[in-house]
PDB file of C-alpha atoms and ligand atoms in Angstrom:
ATOM      1  CA  UNK A   1       0.000   0.000   0.000  1.00  0.00           C
ATOM      2  CA  UNK A   2       1.192   3.493  -0.747  1.00  0.00           C
ATOM      3  CA  UNK A   3       1.211   6.177   1.919  1.00  0.00           C
ATOM      4  CA  UNK A   4      -2.024   7.617   0.533  1.00  0.00           C
ATOM      5  CA  UNK A   5      -3.771   4.249   0.246  1.00  0.00           C
ATOM      6  CA  UNK A   6      -2.903   3.469   3.844  1.00  0.00           C
ATOM      7  CA  UNK A   7      -4.266   6.858   4.966  1.00  0.00           C
ATOM      8  CA  UNK A   8      -7.523   6.125   3.136  1.00  0.00           C
ATOM      9  CA  UNK A   9      -7.650   2.614   4.617  1.00  0.00           C
ATOM     10  CA  UNK A  10      -7.349   4.081   8.127  1.00  0.00           C
ATOM     11  CA  UNK A  11     -10.271   6.424   7.423  1.00  0.00           C
ATOM     12  CA  UNK A  12     -12.343   3.520   6.058  1.00  0.00           C
ATOM     13  CA  UNK A  13     -11.534   1.475   9.170  1.00  0.00           C
ATOM     14  CA  UNK A  14     -12.644   4.380  11.395  1.00  0.00           C
ATOM     15  CA  UNK A  15     -15.942   4.679   9.550  1.00  0.00           C
ATOM     16  CA  UNK A  16     -16.443   0.917   9.711  1.00  0.00           C
ATOM     17  CA  UNK A  17     -15.887   0.715  13.470  1.00  0.00           C
ATOM     18  CA  UNK A  18     -18.502   3.418  13.989  1.00  0.00           C
ATOM     19  CA  UNK A  19     -20.943   1.695  11.620  1.00  0.00           C
ATOM     20  CA  UNK A  20     -20.606  -1.656  13.366  1.00  0.00           C
ATOM     21  CA  UNK A  21     -21.021  -0.204  16.856  1.00  0.00           C
ATOM     22  CA  UNK A  22     -17.466  -0.851  18.040  1.00  0.00           C
ATOM     23  CA  UNK A  23     -16.926   2.836  18.531  1.00  0.00           C
ATOM     24  CA  UNK A  24     -18.854   6.028  18.906  1.00  0.00           C
ATOM     25  CA  UNK A  25     -17.807   9.563  18.082  1.00  0.00           C
ATOM     26  CA  UNK A  26     -14.050   9.974  18.001  1.00  0.00           C
ATOM     27  CA  UNK A  27     -13.203   8.119  21.212  1.00  0.00           C
ATOM     28  CA  UNK A  28     -11.391   5.352  19.339  1.00  0.00           C
ATOM     29  CA  UNK A  29      -8.202   5.627  17.352  1.00  0.00           C
ATOM     30  CA  UNK A  30      -6.318   3.625  14.775  1.00  0.00           C
ATOM     31  CA  UNK A  31      -2.701   3.419  13.693  1.00  0.00           C
ATOM     32  CA  UNK A  32      -0.826   1.540  10.973  1.00  0.00           C
ATOM     33  CA  UNK A  33       2.871   1.068  10.423  1.00  0.00           C
ATOM     34  CA  UNK A  34       4.409   3.080   7.613  1.00  0.00           C
ATOM     35  CA  UNK A  35       8.107   2.825   6.843  1.00  0.00           C
ATOM     36  CA  UNK A  36      10.104   3.903   9.910  1.00  0.00           C
ATOM     37  CA  UNK A  37       7.075   5.234  11.739  1.00  0.00           C
ATOM     38  CA  UNK A  38       3.314   5.084  11.814  1.00  0.00           C
ATOM     39  CA  UNK A  39       0.193   6.758  10.549  1.00  0.00           C
ATOM     40  CA  UNK A  40      -2.390   7.576  13.210  1.00  0.00           C
ATOM     41  CA  UNK A  41      -5.786   9.244  13.421  1.00  0.00           C
ATOM     42  CA  UNK A  42      -5.692  12.921  14.443  1.00  0.00           C
ATOM     43  CA  UNK A  43      -7.023  14.122  17.791  1.00  0.00           C
ATOM     44  CA  UNK A  44     -10.689  15.107  17.899  1.00  0.00           C
ATOM     45  CA  UNK A  45     -11.580  15.336  14.183  1.00  0.00           C
ATOM     46  CA  UNK A  46     -14.883  13.657  13.229  1.00  0.00           C
ATOM     47  CA  UNK A  47     -14.196  10.581  11.094  1.00  0.00           C
ATOM     48  CA  UNK A  48     -16.772  11.566   8.463  1.00  0.00           C
ATOM     49  CA  UNK A  49     -14.763  14.690   7.677  1.00  0.00           C
ATOM     50  CA  UNK A  50     -11.336  13.017   7.555  1.00  0.00           C
ATOM     51  CA  UNK A  51      -9.252  13.388   4.418  1.00  0.00           C
ATOM     52  CA  UNK A  52      -6.111  11.333   3.775  1.00  0.00           C
ATOM     53  CA  UNK A  53      -3.883  14.334   4.529  1.00  0.00           C
ATOM     54  CA  UNK A  54      -5.507  14.686   7.990  1.00  0.00           C
ATOM     55  CA  UNK A  55      -3.969  11.387   9.116  1.00  0.00           C
ATOM     56  CA  UNK A  56      -0.825  12.176  11.119  1.00  0.00           C
ATOM     57  CA  UNK A  57       2.573  10.591  10.470  1.00  0.00           C
ATOM     58  CA  UNK A  58       4.679   9.961  13.574  1.00  0.00           C
ATOM     59  CA  UNK A  59       8.253   8.779  13.607  1.00  0.00           C
ATOM     60  CA  UNK A  60       9.208   6.163  16.206  1.00  0.00           C
ATOM     61  CA  UNK A  61      10.371   8.963  18.523  1.00  0.00           C
ATOM     62  CA  UNK A  62       6.785  10.225  18.466  1.00  0.00           C
ATOM     63  CA  UNK A  63       7.495  13.374  16.439  1.00  0.00           C
ATOM     64  CA  UNK A  64       4.429  14.286  14.354  1.00  0.00           C
ATOM     65  CA  UNK A  65       4.306  15.517  10.750  1.00  0.00           C
ATOM     66  CA  UNK A  66       1.221  17.228   9.368  1.00  0.00           C
ATOM     67  CA  UNK A  67      -1.187  19.942  10.394  1.00  0.00           C
ATOM     68  CA  UNK A  68      -3.080  18.134  13.168  1.00  0.00           C
ATOM     69  CA  UNK A  69      -2.123  16.776  16.537  1.00  0.00           C
ATOM     70  CA  UNK A  70      -2.002  12.957  16.687  1.00  0.00           C
ATOM     71  CA  UNK A  71      -4.558  11.043  18.758  1.00  0.00           C
ATOM     72  CA  UNK A  72      -3.998  11.607  22.483  1.00  0.00           C
ATOM     73  CA  UNK A  73      -3.294   7.847  22.664  1.00  0.00           C
ATOM     74  CA  UNK A  74      -0.404   8.020  20.195  1.00  0.00           C
ATOM     75  CA  UNK A  75       1.997   6.795  22.867  1.00  0.00           C
ATOM     76  CA  UNK A  76       0.653   3.254  23.235  1.00  0.00           C
ATOM     77  CA  UNK A  77       0.156   2.976  19.468  1.00  0.00           C
ATOM     78  CA  UNK A  78       3.814   3.923  18.949  1.00  0.00           C
ATOM     79  CA  UNK A  79       5.055   1.721  21.799  1.00  0.00           C
ATOM     80  CA  UNK A  80       3.109  -1.348  20.600  1.00  0.00           C
ATOM     81  CA  UNK A  81       4.285  -0.984  16.987  1.00  0.00           C
ATOM     82  CA  UNK A  82       7.812  -0.408  18.262  1.00  0.00           C
ATOM     83  CA  UNK A  83       7.782  -3.428  20.596  1.00  0.00           C
ATOM     84  CA  UNK A  84       6.008  -5.813  18.188  1.00  0.00           C
ATOM     85  CA  UNK A  85       7.735  -5.962  14.803  1.00  0.00           C
ATOM     86  CA  UNK A  86       5.089  -8.425  13.538  1.00  0.00           C
ATOM     87  CA  UNK A  87       2.293  -5.916  14.209  1.00  0.00           C
ATOM     88  CA  UNK A  88       1.133  -3.691  11.367  1.00  0.00           C
ATOM     89  CA  UNK A  89      -1.863  -1.972  12.929  1.00  0.00           C
ATOM     90  CA  UNK A  90      -3.430  -1.086  16.281  1.00  0.00           C
ATOM     91  CA  UNK A  91      -7.131  -0.443  16.920  1.00  0.00           C
ATOM     92  CA  UNK A  92      -8.298   1.145  20.168  1.00  0.00           C
ATOM     93  CA  UNK A  93     -11.991   1.519  21.032  1.00  0.00           C
ATOM     94  CA  UNK A  94     -14.304   2.057  23.989  1.00  0.00           C
ATOM     95  CA  UNK A  95     -16.710  -0.628  22.782  1.00  0.00           C
ATOM     96  CA  UNK A  96     -19.599  -1.152  25.241  1.00  0.00           C
ATOM     97  CA  UNK A  97     -19.116  -4.732  26.467  1.00  0.00           C
ATOM     98  CA  UNK A  98     -15.325  -4.846  26.549  1.00  0.00           C
ATOM     99  CA  UNK A  99     -15.388  -1.529  28.405  1.00  0.00           C
ATOM    100  CA  UNK A 100     -18.035  -2.782  30.850  1.00  0.00           C
ATOM    101  CA  UNK A 101     -15.790  -5.745  31.776  1.00  0.00           C
ATOM    102  CA  UNK A 102     -12.810  -3.369  31.995  1.00  0.00           C
ATOM    103  CA  UNK A 103     -14.802  -1.206  34.422  1.00  0.00           C
ATOM    104  CA  UNK A 104     -15.294  -4.324  36.540  1.00  0.00           C
ATOM    105  CA  UNK A 105     -11.525  -4.876  36.295  1.00  0.00           C
ATOM    106  CA  UNK A 106     -12.172  -8.262  34.693  1.00  0.00           C
ATOM    107  CA  UNK A 107     -10.250  -9.776  31.852  1.00  0.00           C
ATOM    108  CA  UNK A 108     -11.922 -12.380  29.650  1.00  0.00           C
ATOM    109  CA  UNK A 109     -11.277 -16.070  30.412  1.00  0.00           C
ATOM    110  CA  UNK A 110     -11.494 -18.905  27.867  1.00  0.00           C
ATOM    111  CA  UNK A 111     -15.291 -18.964  27.680  1.00  0.00           C
ATOM    112  CA  UNK A 112     -15.150 -19.730  23.934  1.00  0.00           C
ATOM    113  CA  UNK A 113     -12.468 -21.166  21.676  1.00  0.00           C
ATOM    114  CA  UNK A 114     -12.423 -17.919  19.653  1.00  0.00           C
ATOM    115  CA  UNK A 115     -10.356 -16.369  22.454  1.00  0.00           C
ATOM    116  CA  UNK A 116      -7.444 -18.135  20.735  1.00  0.00           C
ATOM    117  CA  UNK A 117      -7.684 -15.423  18.062  1.00  0.00           C
ATOM    118  CA  UNK A 118      -6.122 -13.102  20.641  1.00  0.00           C
ATOM    119  CA  UNK A 119      -3.204 -15.510  21.092  1.00  0.00           C
ATOM    120  CA  UNK A 120      -3.910 -17.388  24.341  1.00  0.00           C
ATOM    121  CA  UNK A 121      -6.368 -18.537  27.003  1.00  0.00           C
ATOM    122  CA  UNK A 122      -7.072 -15.094  28.480  1.00  0.00           C
ATOM    123  CA  UNK A 123      -7.555 -11.514  27.404  1.00  0.00           C
ATOM    124  CA  UNK A 124      -5.999  -9.574  30.264  1.00  0.00           C
ATOM    125  CA  UNK A 125      -7.233  -6.322  31.720  1.00  0.00           C
ATOM    126  CA  UNK A 126      -4.437  -3.764  32.171  1.00  0.00           C
ATOM    127  CA  UNK A 127      -4.588  -1.653  35.368  1.00  0.00           C
ATOM    128  CA  UNK A 128      -6.006   1.830  35.109  1.00  0.00           C
ATOM    129  CA  UNK A 129      -3.809   4.799  34.226  1.00  0.00           C
ATOM    130  CA  UNK A 130      -4.737   8.204  32.802  1.00  0.00           C
ATOM    131  CA  UNK A 131      -5.357   8.238  29.049  1.00  0.00           C
ATOM    132  CA  UNK A 132      -2.336   9.194  26.993  1.00  0.00           C
ATOM    133  CA  UNK A 133       0.087   8.512  29.863  1.00  0.00           C
ATOM    134  CA  UNK A 134       3.335   6.593  29.748  1.00  0.00           C
ATOM    135  CA  UNK A 135       2.014   4.408  32.584  1.00  0.00           C
ATOM    136  CA  UNK A 136      -0.999   3.391  30.494  1.00  0.00           C
ATOM    137  CA  UNK A 137       1.275   2.443  27.624  1.00  0.00           C
ATOM    138  CA  UNK A 138       3.465   0.380  29.953  1.00  0.00           C
ATOM    139  CA  UNK A 139       0.460  -1.430  31.456  1.00  0.00           C
ATOM    140  CA  UNK A 140      -0.935  -2.109  27.984  1.00  0.00           C
ATOM    141  CA  UNK A 141       2.358  -3.590  26.779  1.00  0.00           C
ATOM    142  CA  UNK A 142       2.455  -5.876  29.820  1.00  0.00           C
ATOM    143  CA  UNK A 143      -1.167  -6.987  29.337  1.00  0.00           C
ATOM    144  CA  UNK A 144      -0.394  -7.695  25.662  1.00  0.00           C
ATOM    145  CA  UNK A 145       2.511 -10.017  26.473  1.00  0.00           C
ATOM    146  CA  UNK A 146       1.961 -13.090  24.268  1.00  0.00           C
ATOM    147  CA  UNK A 147      -1.413 -11.693  23.167  1.00  0.00           C
ATOM    148  CA  UNK A 148      -2.781  -9.470  20.436  1.00  0.00           C
ATOM    149  CA  UNK A 149      -5.583  -7.895  22.488  1.00  0.00           C
ATOM    150  CA  UNK A 150      -6.157  -6.559  25.988  1.00  0.00           C
ATOM    151  CA  UNK A 151      -8.679  -4.565  27.970  1.00  0.00           C
ATOM    152  CA  UNK A 152      -7.781  -1.295  29.713  1.00  0.00           C
ATOM    153  CA  UNK A 153      -9.385  -0.843  33.136  1.00  0.00           C
ATOM    154  CA  UNK A 154     -12.132   1.811  33.208  1.00  0.00           C
ATOM    155  CA  UNK A 155     -11.293   2.698  29.637  1.00  0.00           C
ATOM    156  CA  UNK A 156     -11.666   0.262  26.712  1.00  0.00           C
ATOM    157  CA  UNK A 157      -9.679  -2.224  24.656  1.00  0.00           C
ATOM    158  CA  UNK A 158      -6.751  -2.575  22.279  1.00  0.00           C
ATOM    159  CA  UNK A 159      -6.504  -5.019  19.363  1.00  0.00           C
ATOM    160  CA  UNK A 160      -3.307  -5.535  17.373  1.00  0.00           C
ATOM    161  CA  UNK A 161      -3.022  -7.154  13.948  1.00  0.00           C
ATOM    162  CA  UNK A 162      -0.612  -7.832  11.106  1.00  0.00           C
ATOM    163  CA  UNK A 163      -2.620  -5.291   9.123  1.00  0.00           C
ATOM    164  CA  UNK A 164      -5.605  -2.969   9.541  1.00  0.00           C
ATOM    165  CA  UNK A 165      -8.220  -5.519   8.482  1.00  0.00           C
ATOM    166  CA  UNK A 166      -6.943  -8.086  10.983  1.00  0.00           C
ATOM    167  CA  UNK A 167      -6.728  -5.602  13.856  1.00  0.00           C
ATOM    168  CA  UNK A 168     -10.254  -4.371  13.175  1.00  0.00           C
ATOM    169  CA  UNK A 169     -11.551  -7.920  12.855  1.00  0.00           C
ATOM    170  CA  UNK A 170      -9.932  -8.872  16.168  1.00  0.00           C
ATOM    171  CA  UNK A 171     -11.451  -5.839  17.922  1.00  0.00           C
ATOM    172  CA  UNK A 172     -14.871  -7.113  16.783  1.00  0.00           C
ATOM    173  CA  UNK A 173     -14.096 -10.624  18.073  1.00  0.00           C
ATOM    174  CA  UNK A 174     -12.975  -9.260  21.464  1.00  0.00           C
ATOM    175  CA  UNK A 175     -16.198  -7.273  21.743  1.00  0.00           C
ATOM    176  CA  UNK A 176     -18.215 -10.400  20.883  1.00  0.00           C
ATOM    177  CA  UNK A 177     -16.379 -12.428  23.550  1.00  0.00           C
ATOM    178  CA  UNK A 178     -16.973  -9.641  26.067  1.00  0.00           C
ATOM    179  CA  UNK A 179     -20.658  -9.668  25.197  1.00  0.00           C
ATOM    180  CA  UNK A 180     -20.881 -13.447  25.567  1.00  0.00           C
ATOM    181  CA  UNK A 181     -19.057 -13.334  28.898  1.00  0.00           C
ATOM    182  CA  UNK A 182     -21.303 -10.543  30.113  1.00  0.00           C
ATOM    183  CA  UNK A 183     -24.387 -12.593  29.154  1.00  0.00           C
ATOM    184  CA  UNK A 184     -23.029 -15.645  31.022  1.00  0.00           C
ATOM    185  CA  UNK A 185     -22.366 -13.626  34.159  1.00  0.00           C
ATOM    186  CA  UNK A 186     -26.067 -12.695  34.312  1.00  0.00           C
ATOM    187  CA  UNK A 187     -26.952 -16.364  34.743  1.00  0.00           C
ATOM    188  CA  UNK A 188     -24.149 -18.133  36.527  1.00  0.00           C
ATOM    189  CA  UNK A 189     -20.608 -19.389  36.365  1.00  0.00           C
ATOM    190  CA  UNK A 190     -19.401 -20.054  32.794  1.00  0.00           C
ATOM    191  CA  UNK A 191     -17.478 -23.217  31.936  1.00  0.00           C
ATOM    192  CA  UNK A 192     -13.885 -22.280  31.103  1.00  0.00           C
ATOM    193  CA  UNK A 193     -11.896 -24.162  28.451  1.00  0.00           C
ATOM    194  CA  UNK A 194      -8.502 -25.528  29.483  1.00  0.00           C
ATOM    195  CA  UNK A 195      -5.207 -23.868  28.562  1.00  0.00           C
ATOM    196  CA  UNK A 196      -4.307 -27.032  26.615  1.00  0.00           C
ATOM    197  CA  UNK A 197      -7.448 -26.758  24.494  1.00  0.00           C
ATOM    198  CA  UNK A 198      -6.808 -23.091  23.720  1.00  0.00           C
ATOM    199  CA  UNK A 199      -3.180 -23.905  22.837  1.00  0.00           C
ATOM    200  CA  UNK A 200      -4.566 -26.487  20.386  1.00  0.00           C
ATOM    201  CA  UNK A 201      -6.899 -23.923  18.807  1.00  0.00           C
ATOM    202  CA  UNK A 202      -4.120 -21.300  18.590  1.00  0.00           C
ATOM    203  CA  UNK A 203      -2.121 -23.907  16.660  1.00  0.00           C
ATOM    204  CA  UNK A 204      -5.094 -24.747  14.434  1.00  0.00           C
ATOM    205  CA  UNK A 205      -5.631 -21.075  13.578  1.00  0.00           C
ATOM    206  CA  UNK A 206      -1.939 -20.849  12.715  1.00  0.00           C
ATOM    207  CA  UNK A 207      -2.013 -23.931  10.510  1.00  0.00           C
ATOM    208  CA  UNK A 208      -4.795 -22.743   8.239  1.00  0.00           C
ATOM    209  CA  UNK A 209      -1.806 -22.754   5.904  1.00  0.00           C
ATOM    210  CA  UNK A 210       0.467 -20.209   4.282  1.00  0.00           C
ATOM    211  CA  UNK A 211      -2.618 -18.666   2.658  1.00  0.00           C
ATOM    212  CA  UNK A 212      -3.954 -17.745   6.091  1.00  0.00           C
ATOM    213  CA  UNK A 213      -1.487 -14.859   6.259  1.00  0.00           C
ATOM    214  CA  UNK A 214      -3.043 -13.240   3.201  1.00  0.00           C
ATOM    215  CA  UNK A 215      -6.685 -14.091   3.544  1.00  0.00           C
ATOM    216  CA  UNK A 216      -9.375 -13.040   5.964  1.00  0.00           C
ATOM    217  CA  UNK A 217      -9.004 -14.399   9.478  1.00  0.00           C
ATOM    218  CA  UNK A 218     -11.325 -17.257  10.510  1.00  0.00           C
ATOM    219  CA  UNK A 219     -14.859 -16.241  11.380  1.00  0.00           C
ATOM    220  CA  UNK A 220     -16.529 -17.357  14.546  1.00  0.00           C
ATOM    221  CA  UNK A 221     -18.858 -20.287  14.527  1.00  0.00           C
TER     222      UNK A 221
HETATM  223 ZN1   ZN B   1      -9.393   5.558  24.751  1.00  0.00          ZN
END
């Protein structure tokens, strides 16, 4: 993808996450790796009005280029892309169910095999820290250890992917898991799958074959 195509893809992803209810207003933000830095949504501009040139380029030191300020959460986007060379994109949203669990300080256990899409048997909830802070970024990196998604206490969630489509898809899966877990908690104690079973599913997802890297991720069900 060229610089401009990637900027347009970020805008499309923003519009999509608002359409599908993952996000509302401009509370969420998206970044994608570009050369020796990243492209990230600007702070506070409505997605509907975004033009490719409004997307902000940041180098890995966090220095912005362009006329707008980067998202206030630029720090964890930069830190995740810096720490995870395999990651190409980061999606952050305050989606209702994931955020509700994060407000309860609960991560998501292995209530469904699809949790393997996030890399392991749990989706952790990072401790609370003020938005945009270095502490929040540190907590997020720790919660993401060996995983590609985490919740942020009293805040929202982060999903990481090899590219924009995969990160956005994973954010949707995390929200679905959060919704299922929330529904279970209304009734009783959910049955949790074993670590061994989730390890098996992680492996199965991986072995969809070399094509899996270039095609859409598996759908639930
Ligand atoms: Zn946020």
